[in-house]
């Protein structure tokens, strides 16, 4: 019995020893982990956010008529440059029957009053010649006649204006002549000969005859999400890229951020505007879609490392890297970070340009293929 127990114990010892030797052999057969290293570099880091929008004129003036009618002639088209006062179009008035009838009645009433005052003046002159009335009474009759005469002439002009849109003696002041009120480029003429137009008044904004703007003063108008609006402030620089103009970046300055956002597709969007710097060589058409990169921060030629090389302490959450001290030997080095663009991050302190940093999270090709 004792002999059997001894044999069993010896067998267990042999098996345990063999398993240990096999484990050690397997461990020695594995390739040792070799960490690569990278050095810090000088980088220009730009932190920015992107807003989508379009290019629009700073001021766009809509020319509207002061009288209703039909377009008789159009003298300009989109792309033409005009000066303030230049003729844009001519309107043929289609008189309103009620207004025309009222104007006709006003003429008749003024004519009756004029005839009455003429007879009264003749009577007063006859009485004055006989010495019955004073000169003051005669002068009053003359004033009343002159006023009646003026009212009759005004009624006739009113009738002509209602019927034709103008009257004798008004010349360029005629309502039928539509003129530019500002200088600039004609962006569009949304009417054609024969179109009916409505006058601009307190109850109707009227039909647009032409849109005019100074194309040398353009702005970017876009929208940013509520998650980004807290990061931006007025006077930040913008870099504008226009889809229709390749390989060109236009500088601008952010000068307006809407104080109130509007909900669009379930998200709150805030309107922003930025004034483009004048471009002498490139013509930017109004309405082109564009993207604006808002420069939140910039650091030129600073010591930087890839963000992938930075680690964070589990307890303190402070950043650190592992720098090489010998052959595959590394030590922890706490660092202070600055501006980041998502790829590189500025290192303010803790590193020197000649330090070699451990690449601790490198993904192997086979692992990448499995993922």
Coordinates of C-alpha atoms in Angstrom, one line a residue:
X1 CA 0.0 0.0 0.0
X2 CA 2.7 2.4 1.0
X3 CA 4.6 1.5 -2.2
X4 CA 1.6 2.3 -4.4
X5 CA 1.2 5.7 -2.8
X6 CA 4.8 6.5 -3.3
X7 CA 4.6 5.5 -7.0
X8 CA 1.5 7.8 -7.5
X9 CA 3.3 10.8 -5.8
X10 CA 6.4 10.2 -8.0
X11 CA 4.2 10.1 -11.2
X12 CA 2.5 13.4 -10.2
X13 CA 5.8 15.1 -9.6
X14 CA 7.1 13.9 -13.0
X15 CA 3.9 15.1 -14.8
X16 CA 4.0 18.5 -13.1
X17 CA 7.7 18.9 -13.9
X18 CA 7.1 17.9 -17.6
X19 CA 4.2 20.4 -17.9
X20 CA 6.3 23.2 -16.4
X21 CA 9.1 22.5 -18.8
X22 CA 6.7 22.4 -21.8
X23 CA 5.3 25.8 -20.7
X24 CA 8.7 27.3 -20.4
X25 CA 9.6 26.0 -23.8
X26 CA 6.5 27.5 -25.4
X27 CA 7.2 30.9 -23.8
X28 CA 10.8 30.9 -25.0
X29 CA 9.6 29.9 -28.5
X30 CA 7.3 33.1 -28.8
X31 CA 8.8 36.2 -30.4
X32 CA 9.5 38.9 -27.9
X33 CA 7.3 42.1 -28.2
X34 CA 9.3 44.8 -30.0
X35 CA 7.8 48.4 -29.6
X36 CA 8.4 50.9 -32.3
X37 CA 9.1 54.6 -31.5
X38 CA 8.4 58.0 -33.0
X39 CA 9.9 61.4 -32.4
X40 CA 8.0 64.7 -31.8
X41 CA 7.9 67.1 -34.8
X42 CA 7.3 70.7 -35.5
X43 CA 3.8 71.2 -36.7
X44 CA 1.4 74.1 -37.5
X45 CA -1.8 73.1 -35.7
X46 CA -5.2 74.6 -36.7
X47 CA -8.3 73.8 -34.7
X48 CA -11.4 74.5 -36.7
X49 CA -15.1 73.7 -37.2
X50 CA -17.0 73.7 -40.5
X51 CA -20.3 75.5 -41.4
X52 CA -22.2 75.0 -44.7
X53 CA -24.0 77.8 -46.5
X54 CA -23.8 80.0 -49.6
X55 CA -22.2 83.2 -51.0
X56 CA -24.6 86.2 -51.1
X57 CA -24.3 89.9 -51.7
X58 CA -24.0 92.1 -48.6
X59 CA -26.9 94.3 -49.8
X60 CA -29.4 93.2 -52.4
X61 CA -32.0 95.8 -53.5
X62 CA -35.3 94.8 -55.0
X63 CA -36.7 97.3 -57.5
X64 CA -40.5 97.5 -57.4
X65 CA -42.9 99.7 -59.3
X66 CA -45.1 102.5 -57.8
X67 CA -47.9 101.8 -60.2
X68 CA -49.6 98.7 -61.5
X69 CA -49.6 97.8 -65.1
X70 CA -48.1 95.7 -67.9
X71 CA -44.4 95.6 -68.7
X72 CA -44.0 97.4 -72.0
X73 CA -40.2 97.3 -72.4
X74 CA -37.2 95.9 -70.4
X75 CA -33.9 97.6 -70.9
X76 CA -31.5 95.4 -68.9
X77 CA -30.7 91.8 -68.2
X78 CA -28.8 89.8 -65.5
X79 CA -25.1 90.6 -65.4
X80 CA -25.5 94.3 -66.6
X81 CA -23.9 97.0 -64.5
X82 CA -26.2 100.0 -63.8
X83 CA -25.9 103.3 -62.0
X84 CA -28.4 104.9 -59.8
X85 CA -31.1 106.5 -62.0
X86 CA -30.5 104.3 -65.0
X87 CA -33.7 103.2 -66.8
X88 CA -34.6 99.5 -66.2
X89 CA -38.1 99.1 -67.7
X90 CA -41.2 100.9 -68.8
X91 CA -44.7 100.1 -67.7
X92 CA -47.9 100.5 -69.7
X93 CA -50.7 101.5 -67.3
X94 CA -54.0 99.6 -67.3
X95 CA -56.3 102.1 -65.8
X96 CA -58.7 101.1 -63.0
X97 CA -62.2 101.9 -64.1
X98 CA -63.3 103.1 -60.6
X99 CA -60.3 105.3 -60.2
X100 CA -60.8 106.6 -63.8
X101 CA -64.4 107.4 -63.2
X102 CA -63.6 109.2 -59.9
X103 CA -61.0 111.3 -61.7
X104 CA -63.4 112.2 -64.5
X105 CA -66.0 113.2 -61.9
X106 CA -63.4 115.3 -60.1
X107 CA -62.8 117.2 -63.4
X108 CA -66.5 117.9 -63.9
X109 CA -66.9 119.2 -60.3
X110 CA -63.8 121.4 -60.7
X111 CA -65.2 122.7 -64.0
X112 CA -68.5 123.6 -62.4
X113 CA -66.7 125.4 -59.6
X114 CA -64.4 127.2 -62.0
X115 CA -67.4 128.5 -64.1
X116 CA -69.1 129.6 -61.0
X117 CA -66.1 131.6 -59.7
X118 CA -65.6 133.1 -63.2
X119 CA -69.2 134.5 -63.2
X120 CA -68.7 135.7 -59.6
X121 CA -65.5 137.5 -60.6
X122 CA -67.2 139.2 -63.5
X123 CA -70.1 140.3 -61.2
X124 CA -67.6 141.7 -58.6
X125 CA -65.7 143.6 -61.3
X126 CA -68.9 145.2 -62.5
X127 CA -69.9 146.2 -59.0
X128 CA -66.4 147.5 -58.3
X129 CA -66.5 149.7 -61.5
X130 CA -69.7 151.2 -60.2
X131 CA -68.2 151.9 -56.8
X132 CA -70.6 149.5 -55.0
X133 CA -67.9 147.2 -53.4
X134 CA -64.4 147.8 -52.1
X135 CA -61.2 146.6 -53.7
X136 CA -60.8 144.0 -51.0
X137 CA -64.0 142.3 -52.1
X138 CA -62.8 142.3 -55.7
X139 CA -59.4 140.7 -54.7
X140 CA -61.2 138.0 -52.7
X141 CA -63.2 137.1 -55.9
X142 CA -60.0 137.0 -57.9
X143 CA -58.3 134.7 -55.3
X144 CA -61.3 132.3 -55.4
X145 CA -61.3 132.2 -59.2
X146 CA -57.5 131.5 -59.2
X147 CA -58.0 128.6 -56.7
X148 CA -60.8 127.2 -58.8
X149 CA -58.6 127.4 -61.9
X150 CA -55.8 125.6 -60.1
X151 CA -58.1 122.8 -58.8
X152 CA -59.4 122.3 -62.4
X153 CA -55.9 121.9 -63.7
X154 CA -55.0 119.5 -60.9
X155 CA -58.1 117.4 -61.6
X156 CA -57.0 117.1 -65.3
X157 CA -53.5 116.0 -64.3
X158 CA -54.9 113.5 -61.9
X159 CA -57.0 112.1 -64.7
X160 CA -54.0 111.8 -67.0
X161 CA -51.9 110.1 -64.2
X162 CA -54.7 107.5 -63.5
X163 CA -55.1 106.9 -67.3
X164 CA -51.5 106.8 -68.5
X165 CA -49.3 106.9 -65.4
X166 CA -47.9 110.3 -66.2
X167 CA -48.9 113.9 -67.0
X168 CA -47.6 116.7 -69.0
X169 CA -44.6 118.4 -67.4
X170 CA -43.4 115.6 -65.2
X171 CA -40.9 114.1 -67.6
X172 CA -38.5 111.6 -65.8
X173 CA -40.7 111.6 -62.7
X174 CA -43.3 109.5 -64.5
X175 CA -44.3 106.4 -62.5
X176 CA -44.2 104.3 -65.7
X177 CA -40.4 104.6 -65.9
X178 CA -38.7 102.1 -63.6
X179 CA -35.2 103.3 -62.6
X180 CA -32.4 101.9 -60.6
X181 CA -32.2 103.3 -57.0
X182 CA -28.6 102.1 -56.4
X183 CA -25.5 101.3 -58.5
X184 CA -24.4 97.8 -59.0
X185 CA -24.9 94.6 -61.0
X186 CA -28.3 93.4 -62.1
X187 CA -28.5 89.9 -60.5
X188 CA -31.8 89.0 -62.1
X189 CA -34.8 90.4 -64.0
X190 CA -37.7 88.1 -63.1
X191 CA -40.3 89.8 -65.4
X192 CA -40.7 89.9 -69.2
X193 CA -42.5 92.1 -71.6
X194 CA -46.2 91.5 -71.2
X195 CA -46.1 90.5 -67.6
X196 CA -48.5 92.2 -65.3
X197 CA -47.0 93.9 -62.2
X198 CA -48.5 95.2 -59.0
X199 CA -47.5 98.5 -57.3
X200 CA -45.7 98.6 -54.0
X201 CA -47.9 100.0 -51.2
X202 CA -48.9 99.6 -47.6
X203 CA -50.9 96.5 -48.4
X204 CA -48.7 94.8 -51.0
X205 CA -45.0 94.5 -51.3
X206 CA -45.3 94.7 -55.1
X207 CA -43.8 92.8 -58.0
X208 CA -40.0 92.7 -58.3
X209 CA -38.8 94.2 -61.5
X210 CA -35.0 93.7 -60.9
X211 CA -32.6 92.8 -58.2
X212 CA -29.4 94.9 -57.9
X213 CA -26.4 94.4 -55.7
X214 CA -22.8 95.4 -55.3
X215 CA -21.0 92.2 -56.2
X216 CA -17.7 93.5 -54.8
X217 CA -19.2 93.2 -51.3
X218 CA -20.0 89.6 -50.7
X219 CA -20.7 87.6 -47.6
X220 CA -20.8 84.0 -46.5
X221 CA -24.2 83.1 -44.9
X222 CA -24.4 79.7 -43.3
X223 CA -25.5 77.7 -40.2
X224 CA -23.7 76.0 -37.4
X225 CA -25.1 73.3 -35.0
X226 CA -25.8 74.2 -31.4
X227 CA -23.0 71.9 -30.3
X228 CA -20.5 74.2 -32.1
X229 CA -22.0 77.7 -31.6
X230 CA -20.5 77.9 -28.0
X231 CA -17.0 77.5 -29.4
X232 CA -17.1 80.4 -31.8
X233 CA -17.0 84.2 -31.3
X234 CA -17.3 87.2 -33.6
X235 CA -14.1 88.4 -35.5
X236 CA -12.8 84.9 -35.9
X237 CA -11.1 84.2 -39.2
X238 CA -12.9 82.1 -41.8
X239 CA -11.6 80.1 -44.7
X240 CA -14.2 79.9 -47.4
X241 CA -14.2 77.1 -50.1
X242 CA -16.6 77.3 -53.0
X243 CA -17.6 74.1 -54.7
X244 CA -17.8 75.7 -58.1
X245 CA -14.3 77.3 -57.8
X246 CA -11.6 74.6 -57.3
X247 CA -8.3 75.0 -55.5
X248 CA -9.3 78.4 -54.1
X249 CA -9.6 79.5 -50.5
X250 CA -11.2 82.9 -49.8
X251 CA -10.5 84.7 -46.5
X252 CA -13.3 86.2 -44.5
X253 CA -14.1 87.4 -41.0
X254 CA -17.0 86.1 -38.9
X255 CA -19.0 89.2 -38.0
X256 CA -22.5 87.9 -37.0
X257 CA -23.8 85.0 -34.9
X258 CA -27.6 84.8 -34.5
X259 CA -28.7 85.2 -30.9
X260 CA -31.6 82.7 -31.6
X261 CA -31.5 79.3 -33.2
X262 CA -34.1 77.6 -35.3
X263 CA -34.9 73.9 -35.4
X264 CA -34.1 72.1 -38.6
X265 CA -34.4 68.3 -39.0
X266 CA -34.5 67.9 -35.2
X267 CA -31.4 70.0 -34.5
X268 CA -31.0 73.6 -33.5
X269 CA -29.1 75.6 -36.1
X270 CA -27.7 79.1 -35.6
X271 CA -27.2 81.5 -38.6
X272 CA -23.8 83.0 -39.0
X273 CA -22.4 85.6 -41.5
X274 CA -18.9 86.5 -42.6
X275 CA -17.7 89.3 -44.8
X276 CA -15.4 88.1 -47.6
X277 CA -12.2 90.1 -48.4
X278 CA -12.3 91.7 -51.8
X279 CA -11.1 89.5 -54.6
X280 CA -9.9 91.5 -57.7
X281 CA -9.1 88.6 -59.9
X282 CA -11.9 86.1 -59.2
X283 CA -15.6 86.7 -59.8
X284 CA -17.8 85.0 -57.2
X285 CA -21.4 84.5 -58.3
X286 CA -24.1 85.2 -55.9
X287 CA -25.9 82.1 -54.6
X288 CA -23.0 79.6 -54.9
X289 CA -22.9 77.0 -52.2
X290 CA -19.8 77.1 -49.9
X291 CA -18.2 75.8 -46.8
X292 CA -16.6 77.9 -44.1
X293 CA -13.9 76.6 -41.9
X294 CA -14.0 78.7 -38.7
X295 CA -10.5 78.9 -37.2
X296 CA -11.0 78.4 -33.5
X297 CA -7.2 78.4 -32.7
X298 CA -3.9 78.3 -34.4
X299 CA -0.4 77.4 -33.2
X300 CA 2.5 77.8 -35.7
X301 CA 5.6 75.7 -35.7
X302 CA 5.1 74.1 -32.3
X303 CA 6.4 70.8 -30.9
X304 CA 3.7 68.2 -31.4
X305 CA 3.1 64.5 -31.3
X306 CA 0.4 62.3 -32.8
X307 CA -2.6 62.0 -30.5
X308 CA -2.4 58.2 -30.8
X309 CA 0.9 58.3 -28.8
X310 CA -0.6 60.0 -25.8
X311 CA -1.9 57.9 -22.9
X312 CA -4.0 59.0 -19.9
X313 CA -3.7 58.0 -16.3
X314 CA -6.7 55.9 -15.1
X315 CA -6.9 57.8 -11.8
X316 CA -5.8 61.4 -12.5
X317 CA -6.8 61.5 -16.2
X318 CA -3.5 63.4 -16.8
X319 CA -1.7 62.8 -20.1
X320 CA 1.6 61.1 -20.4
X321 CA 3.9 59.3 -22.9
X322 CA 6.5 56.6 -22.5
X323 CA 9.9 57.6 -23.8
X324 CA 12.8 55.2 -24.6
X325 CA 15.6 55.0 -22.1
X326 CA 17.4 52.0 -23.5
X327 CA 17.0 49.0 -25.8
X328 CA 13.2 48.3 -25.5
X329 CA 13.2 50.1 -22.2
X330 CA 10.7 52.9 -21.5
X331 CA 9.8 55.2 -18.7
X332 CA 6.7 57.3 -18.1
X333 CA 6.9 61.0 -18.8
X334 CA 4.0 63.4 -17.8
X335 CA 3.3 66.1 -20.4
X336 CA 1.2 69.2 -20.8
X337 CA -0.9 69.4 -23.9
X338 CA -2.1 72.4 -25.9
X339 CA -4.0 72.8 -29.2
X340 CA -5.2 69.7 -31.1
X341 CA -6.5 69.3 -34.7
X342 CA -7.6 65.7 -34.1
X343 CA -4.4 64.2 -35.5
X344 CA -1.5 66.1 -33.9
X345 CA -1.6 67.7 -30.5
X346 CA 0.7 70.5 -29.2
X347 CA 3.1 69.6 -26.4
X348 CA 3.8 72.6 -24.2
X349 CA 6.1 70.8 -21.7
X350 CA 7.5 67.4 -20.8
X351 CA 9.2 66.5 -24.1
X352 CA 12.3 67.3 -26.0
X353 CA 12.6 67.1 -29.8
X354 CA 15.1 64.2 -29.6
X355 CA 12.9 62.0 -27.4
X356 CA 11.7 58.7 -28.8
X357 CA 8.1 57.9 -27.9
X358 CA 6.8 54.4 -27.5
X359 CA 4.1 53.4 -30.0
X360 CA 2.0 51.6 -27.5
X361 CA -1.2 51.0 -29.4
X362 CA 0.0 49.9 -32.8
X363 CA -2.5 47.7 -34.6
X364 CA -1.0 44.6 -36.3
X365 CA -1.9 43.8 -39.9
X366 CA -3.6 40.5 -39.0
X367 CA -5.6 42.2 -36.2
X368 CA -6.7 44.9 -38.6
X369 CA -7.8 42.3 -41.1
X370 CA -9.9 40.4 -38.5
X371 CA -11.6 43.6 -37.5

